[in-house]
Short mmCIF file of C-alpha atoms and ligand atoms in Angstrom, two decimals:
data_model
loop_
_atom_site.label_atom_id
_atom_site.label_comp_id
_atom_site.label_asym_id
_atom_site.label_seq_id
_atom_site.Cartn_x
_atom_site.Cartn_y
_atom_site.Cartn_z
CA UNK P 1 -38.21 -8.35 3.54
CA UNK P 2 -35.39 -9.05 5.94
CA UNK P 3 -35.80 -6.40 8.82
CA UNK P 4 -32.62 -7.07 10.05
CA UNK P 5 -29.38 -6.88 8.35
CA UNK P 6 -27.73 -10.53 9.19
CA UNK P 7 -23.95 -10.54 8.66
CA UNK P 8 -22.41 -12.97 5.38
CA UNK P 9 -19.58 -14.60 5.46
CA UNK P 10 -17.51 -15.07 2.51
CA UNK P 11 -16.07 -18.57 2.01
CA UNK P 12 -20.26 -19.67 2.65
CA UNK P 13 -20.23 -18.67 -0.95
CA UNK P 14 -16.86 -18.25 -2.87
CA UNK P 15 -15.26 -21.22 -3.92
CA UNK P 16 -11.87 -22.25 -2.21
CA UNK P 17 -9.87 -22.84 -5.68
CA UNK P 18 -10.64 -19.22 -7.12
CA UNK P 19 -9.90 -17.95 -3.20
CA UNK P 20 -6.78 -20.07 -3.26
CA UNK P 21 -5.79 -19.58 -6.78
CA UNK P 22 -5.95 -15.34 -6.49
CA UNK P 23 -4.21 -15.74 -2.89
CA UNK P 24 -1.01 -17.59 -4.40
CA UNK P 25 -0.32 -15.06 -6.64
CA UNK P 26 -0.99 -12.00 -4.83
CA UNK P 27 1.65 -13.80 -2.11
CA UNK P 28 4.23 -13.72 -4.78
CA UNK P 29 3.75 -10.47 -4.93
CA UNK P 30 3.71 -9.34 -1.67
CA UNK P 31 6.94 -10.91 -0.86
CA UNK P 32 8.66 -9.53 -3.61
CA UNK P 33 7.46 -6.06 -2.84
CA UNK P 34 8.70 -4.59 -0.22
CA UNK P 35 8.77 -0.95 -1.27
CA UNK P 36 6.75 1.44 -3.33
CA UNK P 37 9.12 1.39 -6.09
CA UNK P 38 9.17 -2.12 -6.12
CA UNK P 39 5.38 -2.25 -6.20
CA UNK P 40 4.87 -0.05 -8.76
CA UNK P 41 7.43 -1.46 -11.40
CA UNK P 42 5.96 -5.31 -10.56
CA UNK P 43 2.08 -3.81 -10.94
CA UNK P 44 3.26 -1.85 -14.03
CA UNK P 45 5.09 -4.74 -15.49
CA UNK P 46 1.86 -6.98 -15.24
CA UNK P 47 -0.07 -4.31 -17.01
CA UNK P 48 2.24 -4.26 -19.47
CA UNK P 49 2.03 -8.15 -19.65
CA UNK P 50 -1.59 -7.93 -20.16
CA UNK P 51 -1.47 -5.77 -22.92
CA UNK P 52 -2.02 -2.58 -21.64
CA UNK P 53 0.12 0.13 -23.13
CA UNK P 54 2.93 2.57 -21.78
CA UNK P 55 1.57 5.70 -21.73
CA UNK P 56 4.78 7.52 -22.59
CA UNK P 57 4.79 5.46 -25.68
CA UNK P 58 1.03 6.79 -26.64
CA UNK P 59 1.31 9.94 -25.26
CA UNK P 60 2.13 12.41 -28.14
CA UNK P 61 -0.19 10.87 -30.71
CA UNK P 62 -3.81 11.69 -30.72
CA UNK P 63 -5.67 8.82 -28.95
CA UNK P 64 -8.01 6.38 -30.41
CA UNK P 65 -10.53 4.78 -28.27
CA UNK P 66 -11.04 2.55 -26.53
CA UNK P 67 -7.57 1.69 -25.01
CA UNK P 68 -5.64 0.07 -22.50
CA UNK P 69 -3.03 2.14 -21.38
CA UNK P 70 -0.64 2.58 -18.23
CA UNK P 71 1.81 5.53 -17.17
CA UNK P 72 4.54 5.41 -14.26
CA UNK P 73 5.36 9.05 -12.02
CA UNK P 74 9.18 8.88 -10.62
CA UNK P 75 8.38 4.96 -9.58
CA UNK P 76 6.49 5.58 -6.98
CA UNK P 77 2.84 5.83 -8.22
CA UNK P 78 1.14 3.97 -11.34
CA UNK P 79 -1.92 4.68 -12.97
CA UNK P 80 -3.85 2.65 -16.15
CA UNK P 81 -7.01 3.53 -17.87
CA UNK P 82 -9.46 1.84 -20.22
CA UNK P 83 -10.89 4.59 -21.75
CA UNK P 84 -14.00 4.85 -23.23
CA UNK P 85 -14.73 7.31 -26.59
CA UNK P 86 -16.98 8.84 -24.51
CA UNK P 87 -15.81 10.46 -20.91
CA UNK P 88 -18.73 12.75 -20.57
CA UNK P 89 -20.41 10.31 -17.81
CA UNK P 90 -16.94 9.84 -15.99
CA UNK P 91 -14.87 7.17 -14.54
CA UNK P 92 -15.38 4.10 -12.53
CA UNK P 93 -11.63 4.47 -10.29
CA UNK P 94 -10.07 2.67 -7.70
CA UNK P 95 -7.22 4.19 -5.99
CA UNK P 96 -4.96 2.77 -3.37
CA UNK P 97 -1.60 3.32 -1.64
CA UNK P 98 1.75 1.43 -1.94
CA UNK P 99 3.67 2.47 0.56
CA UNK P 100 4.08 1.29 3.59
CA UNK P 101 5.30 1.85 7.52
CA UNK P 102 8.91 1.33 7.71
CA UNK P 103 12.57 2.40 8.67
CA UNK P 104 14.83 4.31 6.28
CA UNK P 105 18.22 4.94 6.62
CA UNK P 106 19.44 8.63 7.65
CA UNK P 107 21.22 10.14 5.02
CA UNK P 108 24.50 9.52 6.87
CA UNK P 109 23.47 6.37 8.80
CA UNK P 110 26.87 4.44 8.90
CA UNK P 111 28.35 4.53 12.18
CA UNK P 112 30.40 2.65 14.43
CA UNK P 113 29.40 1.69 18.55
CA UNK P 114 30.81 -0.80 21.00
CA UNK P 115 32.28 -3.31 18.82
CA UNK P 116 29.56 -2.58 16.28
CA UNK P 117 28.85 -1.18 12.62
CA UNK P 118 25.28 0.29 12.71
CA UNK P 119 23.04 1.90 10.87
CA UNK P 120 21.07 4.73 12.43
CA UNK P 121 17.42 5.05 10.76
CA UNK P 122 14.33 7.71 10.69
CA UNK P 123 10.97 6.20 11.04
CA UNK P 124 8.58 6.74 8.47
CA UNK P 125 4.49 6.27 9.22
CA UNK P 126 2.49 4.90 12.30
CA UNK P 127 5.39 2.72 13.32
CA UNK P 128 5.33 0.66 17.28
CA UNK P 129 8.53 0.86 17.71
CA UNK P 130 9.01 -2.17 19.90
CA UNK P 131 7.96 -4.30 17.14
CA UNK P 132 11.13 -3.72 14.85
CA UNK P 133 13.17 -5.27 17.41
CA UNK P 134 14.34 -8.46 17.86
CA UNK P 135 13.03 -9.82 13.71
CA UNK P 136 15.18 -9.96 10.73
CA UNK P 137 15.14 -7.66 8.29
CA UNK P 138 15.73 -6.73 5.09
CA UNK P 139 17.14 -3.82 3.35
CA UNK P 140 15.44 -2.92 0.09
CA UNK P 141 15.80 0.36 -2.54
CA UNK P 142 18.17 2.48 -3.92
CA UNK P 143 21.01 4.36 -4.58
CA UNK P 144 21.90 7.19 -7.41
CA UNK P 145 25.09 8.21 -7.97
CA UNK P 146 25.77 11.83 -9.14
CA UNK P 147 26.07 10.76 -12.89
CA UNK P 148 22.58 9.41 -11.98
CA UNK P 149 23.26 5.73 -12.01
CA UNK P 150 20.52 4.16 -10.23
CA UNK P 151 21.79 1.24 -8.10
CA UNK P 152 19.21 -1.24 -6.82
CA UNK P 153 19.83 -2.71 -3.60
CA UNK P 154 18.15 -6.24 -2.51
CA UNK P 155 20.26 -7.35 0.51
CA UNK P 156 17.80 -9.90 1.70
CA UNK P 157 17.43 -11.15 -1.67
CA UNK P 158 21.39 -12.09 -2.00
CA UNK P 159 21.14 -13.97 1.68
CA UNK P 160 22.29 -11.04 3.79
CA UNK P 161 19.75 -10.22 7.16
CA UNK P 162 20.27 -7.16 9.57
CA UNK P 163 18.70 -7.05 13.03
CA UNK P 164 18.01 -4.72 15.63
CA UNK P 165 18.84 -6.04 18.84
CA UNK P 166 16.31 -5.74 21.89
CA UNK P 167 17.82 -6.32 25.57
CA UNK P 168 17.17 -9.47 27.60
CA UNK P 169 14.07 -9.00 30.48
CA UNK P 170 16.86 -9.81 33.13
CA UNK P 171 18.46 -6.38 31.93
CA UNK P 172 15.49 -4.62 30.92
CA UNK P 173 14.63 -2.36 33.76
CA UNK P 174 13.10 0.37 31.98
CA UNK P 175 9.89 1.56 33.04
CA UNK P 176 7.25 4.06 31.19
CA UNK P 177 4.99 3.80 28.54
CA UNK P 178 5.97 1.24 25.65
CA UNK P 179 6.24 4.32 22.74
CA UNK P 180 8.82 5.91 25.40
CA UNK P 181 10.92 2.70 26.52
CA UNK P 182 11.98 1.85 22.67
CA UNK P 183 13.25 5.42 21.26
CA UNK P 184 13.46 6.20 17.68
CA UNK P 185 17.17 6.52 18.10
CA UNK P 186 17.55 3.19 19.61
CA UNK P 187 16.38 1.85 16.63
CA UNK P 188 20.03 0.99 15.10
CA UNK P 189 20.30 -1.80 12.57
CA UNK P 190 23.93 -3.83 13.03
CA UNK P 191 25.54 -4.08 10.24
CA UNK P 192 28.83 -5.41 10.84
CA UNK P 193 30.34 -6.90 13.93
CA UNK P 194 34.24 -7.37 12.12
CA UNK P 195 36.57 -4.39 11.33
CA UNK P 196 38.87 -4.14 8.69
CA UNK P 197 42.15 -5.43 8.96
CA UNK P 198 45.31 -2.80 9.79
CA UNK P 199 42.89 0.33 10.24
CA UNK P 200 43.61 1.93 12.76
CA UNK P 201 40.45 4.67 13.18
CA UNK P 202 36.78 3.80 11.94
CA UNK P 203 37.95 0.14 10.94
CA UNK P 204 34.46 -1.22 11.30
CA UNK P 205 32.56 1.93 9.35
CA UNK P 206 35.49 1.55 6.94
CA UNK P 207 34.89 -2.82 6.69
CA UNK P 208 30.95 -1.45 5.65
CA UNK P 209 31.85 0.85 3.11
CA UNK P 210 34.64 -1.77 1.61
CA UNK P 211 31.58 -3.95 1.40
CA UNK P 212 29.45 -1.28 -0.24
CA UNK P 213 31.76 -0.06 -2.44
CA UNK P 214 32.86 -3.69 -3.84
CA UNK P 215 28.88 -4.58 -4.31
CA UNK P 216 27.99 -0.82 -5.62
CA UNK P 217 31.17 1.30 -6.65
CA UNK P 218 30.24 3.79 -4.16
CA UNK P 219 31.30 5.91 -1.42
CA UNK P 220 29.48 7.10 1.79
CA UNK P 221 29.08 10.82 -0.07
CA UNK P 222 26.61 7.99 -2.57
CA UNK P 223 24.20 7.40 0.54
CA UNK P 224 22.96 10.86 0.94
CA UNK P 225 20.92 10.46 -2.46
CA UNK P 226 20.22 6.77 -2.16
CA UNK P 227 16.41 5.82 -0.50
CA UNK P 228 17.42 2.43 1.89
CA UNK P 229 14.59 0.81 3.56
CA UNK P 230 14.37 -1.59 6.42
CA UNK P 231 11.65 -3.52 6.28
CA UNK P 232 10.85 -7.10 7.60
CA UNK P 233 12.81 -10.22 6.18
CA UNK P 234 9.60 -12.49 7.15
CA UNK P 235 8.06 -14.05 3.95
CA UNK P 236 3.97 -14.16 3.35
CA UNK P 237 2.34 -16.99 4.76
CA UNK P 238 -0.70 -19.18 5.22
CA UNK P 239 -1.71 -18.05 9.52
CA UNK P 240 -3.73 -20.56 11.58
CA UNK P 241 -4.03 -24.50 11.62
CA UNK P 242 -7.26 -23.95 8.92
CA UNK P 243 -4.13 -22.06 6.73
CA UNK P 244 -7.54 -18.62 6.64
CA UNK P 245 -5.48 -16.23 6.88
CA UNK P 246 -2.31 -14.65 5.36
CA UNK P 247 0.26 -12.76 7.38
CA UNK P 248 2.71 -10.69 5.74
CA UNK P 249 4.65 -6.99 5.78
CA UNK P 250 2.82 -4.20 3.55
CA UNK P 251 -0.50 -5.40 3.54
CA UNK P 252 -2.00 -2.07 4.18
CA UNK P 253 -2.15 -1.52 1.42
CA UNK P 254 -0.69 -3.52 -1.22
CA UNK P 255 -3.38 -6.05 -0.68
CA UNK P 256 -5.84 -3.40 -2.41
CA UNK P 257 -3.09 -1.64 -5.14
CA UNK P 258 -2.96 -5.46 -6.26
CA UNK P 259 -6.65 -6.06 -6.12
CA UNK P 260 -7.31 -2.86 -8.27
CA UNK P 261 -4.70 -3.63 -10.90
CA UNK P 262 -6.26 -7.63 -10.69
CA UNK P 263 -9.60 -6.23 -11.41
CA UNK P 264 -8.79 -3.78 -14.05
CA UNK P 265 -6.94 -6.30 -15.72
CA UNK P 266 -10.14 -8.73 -15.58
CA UNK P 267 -12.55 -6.37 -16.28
CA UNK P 268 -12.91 -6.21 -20.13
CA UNK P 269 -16.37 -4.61 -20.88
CA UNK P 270 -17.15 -1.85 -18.85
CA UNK P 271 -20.17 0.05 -18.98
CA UNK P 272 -18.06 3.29 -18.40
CA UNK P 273 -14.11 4.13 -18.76
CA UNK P 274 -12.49 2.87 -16.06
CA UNK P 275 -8.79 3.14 -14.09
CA UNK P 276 -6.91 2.93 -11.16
CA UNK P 277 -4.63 5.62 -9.11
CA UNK P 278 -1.78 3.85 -7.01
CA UNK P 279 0.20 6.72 -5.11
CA UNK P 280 2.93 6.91 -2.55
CA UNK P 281 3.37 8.73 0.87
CA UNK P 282 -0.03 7.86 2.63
CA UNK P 283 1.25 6.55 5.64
CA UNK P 284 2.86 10.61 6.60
CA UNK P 285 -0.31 12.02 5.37
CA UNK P 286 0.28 12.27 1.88
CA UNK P 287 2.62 14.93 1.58
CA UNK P 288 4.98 15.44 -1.54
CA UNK P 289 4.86 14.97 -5.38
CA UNK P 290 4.47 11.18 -5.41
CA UNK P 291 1.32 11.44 -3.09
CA UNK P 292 -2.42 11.46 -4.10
CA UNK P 293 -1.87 15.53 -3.53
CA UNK P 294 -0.22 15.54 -6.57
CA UNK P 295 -2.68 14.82 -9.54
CA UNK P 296 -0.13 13.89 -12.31
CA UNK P 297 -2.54 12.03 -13.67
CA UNK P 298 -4.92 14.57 -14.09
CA UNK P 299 -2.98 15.85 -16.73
CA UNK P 300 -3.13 12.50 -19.07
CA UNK P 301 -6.48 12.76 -18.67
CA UNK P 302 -6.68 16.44 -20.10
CA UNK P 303 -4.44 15.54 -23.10
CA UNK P 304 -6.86 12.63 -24.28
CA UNK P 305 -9.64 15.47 -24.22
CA UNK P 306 -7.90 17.95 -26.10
CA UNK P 307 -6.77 15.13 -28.52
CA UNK P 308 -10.41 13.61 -28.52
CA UNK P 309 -11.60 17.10 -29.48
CA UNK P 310 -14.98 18.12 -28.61
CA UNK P 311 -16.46 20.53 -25.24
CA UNK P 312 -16.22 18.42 -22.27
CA UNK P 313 -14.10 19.85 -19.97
CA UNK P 314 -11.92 17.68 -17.00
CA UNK P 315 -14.05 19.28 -14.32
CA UNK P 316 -17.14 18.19 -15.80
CA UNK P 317 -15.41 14.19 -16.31
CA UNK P 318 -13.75 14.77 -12.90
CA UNK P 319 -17.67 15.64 -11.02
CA UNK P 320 -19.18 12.38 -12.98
CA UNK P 321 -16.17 10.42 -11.61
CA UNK P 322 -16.89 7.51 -8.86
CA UNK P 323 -14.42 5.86 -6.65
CA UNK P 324 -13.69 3.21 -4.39
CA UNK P 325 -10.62 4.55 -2.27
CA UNK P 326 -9.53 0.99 -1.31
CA UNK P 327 -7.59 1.09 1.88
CA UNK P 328 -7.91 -1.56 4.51
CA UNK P 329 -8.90 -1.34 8.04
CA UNK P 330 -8.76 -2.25 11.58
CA UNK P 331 -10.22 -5.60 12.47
CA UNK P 332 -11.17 -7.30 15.20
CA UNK P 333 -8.63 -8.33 16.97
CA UNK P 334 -9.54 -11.37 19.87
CA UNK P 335 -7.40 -9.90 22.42
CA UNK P 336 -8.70 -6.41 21.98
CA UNK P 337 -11.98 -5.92 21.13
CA UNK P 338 -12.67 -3.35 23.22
CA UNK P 339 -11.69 -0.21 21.34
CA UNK P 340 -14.02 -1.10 18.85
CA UNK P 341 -17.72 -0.44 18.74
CA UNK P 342 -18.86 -4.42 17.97
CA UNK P 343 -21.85 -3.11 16.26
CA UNK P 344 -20.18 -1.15 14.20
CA UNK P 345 -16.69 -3.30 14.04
CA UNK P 346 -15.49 -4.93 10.46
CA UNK P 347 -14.24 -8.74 10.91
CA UNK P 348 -12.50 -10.83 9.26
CA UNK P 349 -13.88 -13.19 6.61
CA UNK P 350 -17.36 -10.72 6.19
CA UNK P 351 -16.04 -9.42 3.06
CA UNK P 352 -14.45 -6.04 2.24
CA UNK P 353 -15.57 -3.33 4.70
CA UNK P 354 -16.96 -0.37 3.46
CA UNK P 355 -16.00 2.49 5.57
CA UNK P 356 -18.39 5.85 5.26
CA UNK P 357 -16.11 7.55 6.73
CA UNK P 358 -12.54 7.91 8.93
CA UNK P 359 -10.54 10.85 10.20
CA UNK P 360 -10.49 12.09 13.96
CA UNK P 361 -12.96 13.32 16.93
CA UNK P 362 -15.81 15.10 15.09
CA UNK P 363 -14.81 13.45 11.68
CA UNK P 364 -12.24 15.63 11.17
CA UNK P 365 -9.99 15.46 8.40
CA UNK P 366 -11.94 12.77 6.46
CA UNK P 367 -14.16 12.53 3.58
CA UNK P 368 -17.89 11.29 3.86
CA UNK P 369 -19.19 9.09 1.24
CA UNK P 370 -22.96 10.75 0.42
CA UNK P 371 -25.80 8.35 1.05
CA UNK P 372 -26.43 8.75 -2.52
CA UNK P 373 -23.35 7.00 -3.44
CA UNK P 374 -23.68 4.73 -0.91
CA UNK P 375 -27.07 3.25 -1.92
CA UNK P 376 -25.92 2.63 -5.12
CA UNK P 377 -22.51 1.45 -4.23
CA UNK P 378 -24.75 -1.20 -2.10
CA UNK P 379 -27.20 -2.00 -4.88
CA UNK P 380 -24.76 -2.96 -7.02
CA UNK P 381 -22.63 -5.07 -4.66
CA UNK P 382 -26.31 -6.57 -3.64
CA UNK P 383 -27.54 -7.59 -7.38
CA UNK P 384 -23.99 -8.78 -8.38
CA UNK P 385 -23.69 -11.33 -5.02
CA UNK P 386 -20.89 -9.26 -3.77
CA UNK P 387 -20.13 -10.16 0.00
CA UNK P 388 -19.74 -6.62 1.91
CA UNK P 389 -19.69 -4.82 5.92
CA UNK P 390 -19.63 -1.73 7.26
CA UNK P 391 -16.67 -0.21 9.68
CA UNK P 392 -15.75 2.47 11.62
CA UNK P 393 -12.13 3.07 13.01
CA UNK P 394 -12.67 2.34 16.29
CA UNK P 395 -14.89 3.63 19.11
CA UNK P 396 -15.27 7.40 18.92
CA UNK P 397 -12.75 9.54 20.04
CA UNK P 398 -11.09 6.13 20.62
CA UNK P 399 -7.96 7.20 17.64
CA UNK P 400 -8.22 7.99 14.17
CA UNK P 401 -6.65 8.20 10.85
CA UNK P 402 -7.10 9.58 7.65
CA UNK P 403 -6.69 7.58 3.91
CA UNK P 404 -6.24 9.08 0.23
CA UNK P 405 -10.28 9.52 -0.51
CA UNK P 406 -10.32 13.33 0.99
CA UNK P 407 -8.07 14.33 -1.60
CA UNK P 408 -9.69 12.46 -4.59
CA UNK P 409 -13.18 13.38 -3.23
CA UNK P 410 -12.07 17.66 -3.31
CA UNK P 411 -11.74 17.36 -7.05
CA UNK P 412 -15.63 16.67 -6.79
CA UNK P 413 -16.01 12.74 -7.45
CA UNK P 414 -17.80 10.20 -5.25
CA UNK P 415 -15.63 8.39 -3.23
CA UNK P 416 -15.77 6.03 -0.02
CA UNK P 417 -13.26 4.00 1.34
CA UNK P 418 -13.58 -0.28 1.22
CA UNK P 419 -10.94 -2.19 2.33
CA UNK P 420 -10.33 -5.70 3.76
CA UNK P 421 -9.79 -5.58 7.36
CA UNK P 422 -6.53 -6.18 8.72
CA UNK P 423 -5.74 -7.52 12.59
CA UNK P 424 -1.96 -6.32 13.61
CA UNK P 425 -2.51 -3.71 11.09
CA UNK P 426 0.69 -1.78 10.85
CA UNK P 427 3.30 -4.43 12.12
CA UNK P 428 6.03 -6.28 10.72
CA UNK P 429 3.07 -9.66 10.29
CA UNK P 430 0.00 -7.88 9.02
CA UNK P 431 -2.92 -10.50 8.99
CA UNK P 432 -5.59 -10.46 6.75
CA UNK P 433 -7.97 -12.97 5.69
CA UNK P 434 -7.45 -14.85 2.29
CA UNK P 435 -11.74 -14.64 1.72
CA UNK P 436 -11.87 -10.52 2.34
CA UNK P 437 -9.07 -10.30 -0.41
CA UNK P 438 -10.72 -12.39 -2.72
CA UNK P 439 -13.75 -10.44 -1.79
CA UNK P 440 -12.13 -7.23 -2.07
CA UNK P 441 -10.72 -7.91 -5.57
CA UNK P 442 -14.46 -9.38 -6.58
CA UNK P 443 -15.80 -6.19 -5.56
CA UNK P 444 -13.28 -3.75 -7.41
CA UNK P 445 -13.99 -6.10 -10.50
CA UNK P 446 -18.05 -4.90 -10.01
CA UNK P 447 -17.55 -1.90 -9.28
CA UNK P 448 -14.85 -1.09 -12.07
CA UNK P 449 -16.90 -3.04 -14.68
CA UNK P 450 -20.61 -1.99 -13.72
CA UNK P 451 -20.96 0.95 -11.43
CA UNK P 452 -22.91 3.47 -12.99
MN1 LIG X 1 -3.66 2.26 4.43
MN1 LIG X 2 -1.53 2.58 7.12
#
């Protein structure tokens, strides 16, 4: 018996095609989604590639089991089952988030300043401010008209990039605390440096809507119901001279919504039914109707057992029900080590990271994974060869955070959070390394397939 637990590392044991095949592909992905919408329909639309069903196609006719089947909420989360005929012993789910930190547009963001057209923008998430400026950038989403058109807009994808301009140092004076130096309403994206010809008032706020309206048919009254996004312009790529890692926007967490739907996909006799839950809004807390508050999902899930028939009732399925929130997590970071507890620290390459808990202080705000759970969760990953670490957020009282797994785990199922870690977490060039995502995708596949 080992007495002490010795730390694995996971390309001592994977091998470097299946790493690199999985990693090329979920790189496509990442750098054509850039917002939740976009992650959703691309997730959905390889479900729907691999033969799982829409649900809105299914939905009115009694089911028969076992199936495959998917559903979409307003774009912005996805869920897909493989049910089971019987749902008395619950689900094996993995949920994860697809949104990310970013800048939208205000609802009347056009405006014109010293020569320039700008666009003013509202934060959304755990956003350093400093780190928006001075990197191209793309804008991504949409707009809907009042006859409820829906207009998607792809800037960076017809060759246009936007920038928010930093000062030089030899004018930078400012003094104070980085998060008060760059100011939320500094952070301006130029749009236009040209105005339109023979205007005499607004001529460069008119040359942007010209623009707009030629690409769109709109007006600026059209932006007040659109959702704009800036996000970064950079594309995924291999990071470091032994090409380890991958750096990219929206890793937290598309690298786990694209792990679950991977493993889901790949995992074709489970020992129980099986799903995953991909919501919106984590990164403000997850407030609103496209956040894991709101359980539309829940309500698929009570159809099938009225059309299945039968005495099993969803709170029953619901308290059987295991999951793996997957959400990644802080790193090590070579530079900064020292707001982590090393003992206690996730790394890169040691495999996905199970974390027992998060939240704040005295573990506020978070849920705890039972020991129960746990020791099974590790037993399994142990028997099937899967490569795993443990991780806190940081030293105590050092920050915190919350993820999705409070509000899964209050509707009585298992849950603990597992996640690759992440170093830059949160910034335009998220790194993560290529093994942990492999790994993490390897361990969704086990625990989807043969948790029980
Ligand atoms: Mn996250
Ligand atoms: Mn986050």
């Amino acid at each position: 018996m080992d007495l002490k637990m010795k730390p694995k590392k996971v390309y001592e044991i994977r091998s470097e095609e299946a790493v690199n095949e999985y990693v090329e592909d979920y790189k496509i992905f990442l750098g054509k989604c850039k917002t939740s919408r976009e992650t959703v329909l691309y997730l959905a639309d390889l479900l729907e590639k691999e033969g799982f069903e829409n649900f809105e196609k299914i939905g009115k006719t009694p089911l028969d089991l076992p199936k495959r089947f998917y559903a979409v909420y307003r774009e912005k989360m996805l869920v897909a089952f493989h049910l089971l005929p019987d749902l008395s012993c619950g689900l094996n789910l993995v949920s994860a988030h697809v949104d990310s930190p970013k800048l939208d547009f205000k609802p009347l963001p056009v405006i014109e300043k010293e020569g320039f057209a700008i666009a003013k923008t509202h934060y959304y998430g755990g956003v350093k401010k400093y780190q928006w400026f001075g990197i191209p950038l793309a804008i991504r989403g949409v707009i809907v008209k009042t006859d409820g058109t829906k207009l998607n807009v792809d800037l960076d994808g017809e060759g246009y990039t936007f920038v928010i301009a930093d000062l030089p140092p030899h004018l930078d004076r400012r003094k104070g605390e980085v998060g008060e130096v760059f100011k939320g309403e500094d952070l301006n994206v130029i749009l236009a440096s040209v105005e339109e010809k023979d205007v005499k008032e607004d001529a460069l706020k008119l040359k942007v809507l010209k623009v707009l309206n030629a690409k769109y048919g709109i007006n600026e009254e059209d932006l007040v119901s659109a959702e704009l996004e800036v996000v970064p312009a950079i594309q995924p790529q291999y990071v470091g001279l032994d090409s380890s890692m991958v750096g990219g926007y929206g890793q937290d967490d598309r690298v786990c919504a694209y792990a679950a739907v991977k493993a889901l996909v790949d995992a074709k006799n489970p020992k129980r039914s099986m799903g995953i839950i991909l919501v919106d809004k984590e990164e403000i807390g997850s407030e609103g109707n496209t956040s894991a508050r709101h359980h539309f999902w829940l309500k698929i899930l009570r159809n099938i057992l009225r059309s299945l028939g039968g005495e099993l009732e969803i709170d029953d399925v619901l308290m059987q029900c295991s999951m793996i929130s997957g959400d990644v997590c802080a790193g090590v970071n070579p530079s900064y080590p020292d707001v982590h507890d090393l003992s206690n620290a996730p790394r890169l390459n040691h495999g996905i990271t199970l974390m027992k808990y998060t939240g704040k202080g005295g573990k506020y705000s978070t849920n705890e994974a039972n020991a129960e759970f746990v020791a099974k969760l590790r037993r399994l990953f142990n028997e099937k060869g899967i490569i795993w670490q443990i991780g806190e957020l940081g030293k105590v009282d050092q920050g915190g955070g919350g993820t999705i797994s409070k509000y899964f785990a209050e509707l009585g199922m298992e849950v603990i959070d597992a996640g690759p870690p992440l170093i830059g977490m949160h910034s335009p060039f998220e790194i993560a390394s290529k093994y942990d995502m492999y790994e993490t995708y390897m361990a969704f596949s086990v625990f989807l397939e043969s948790f029980e």
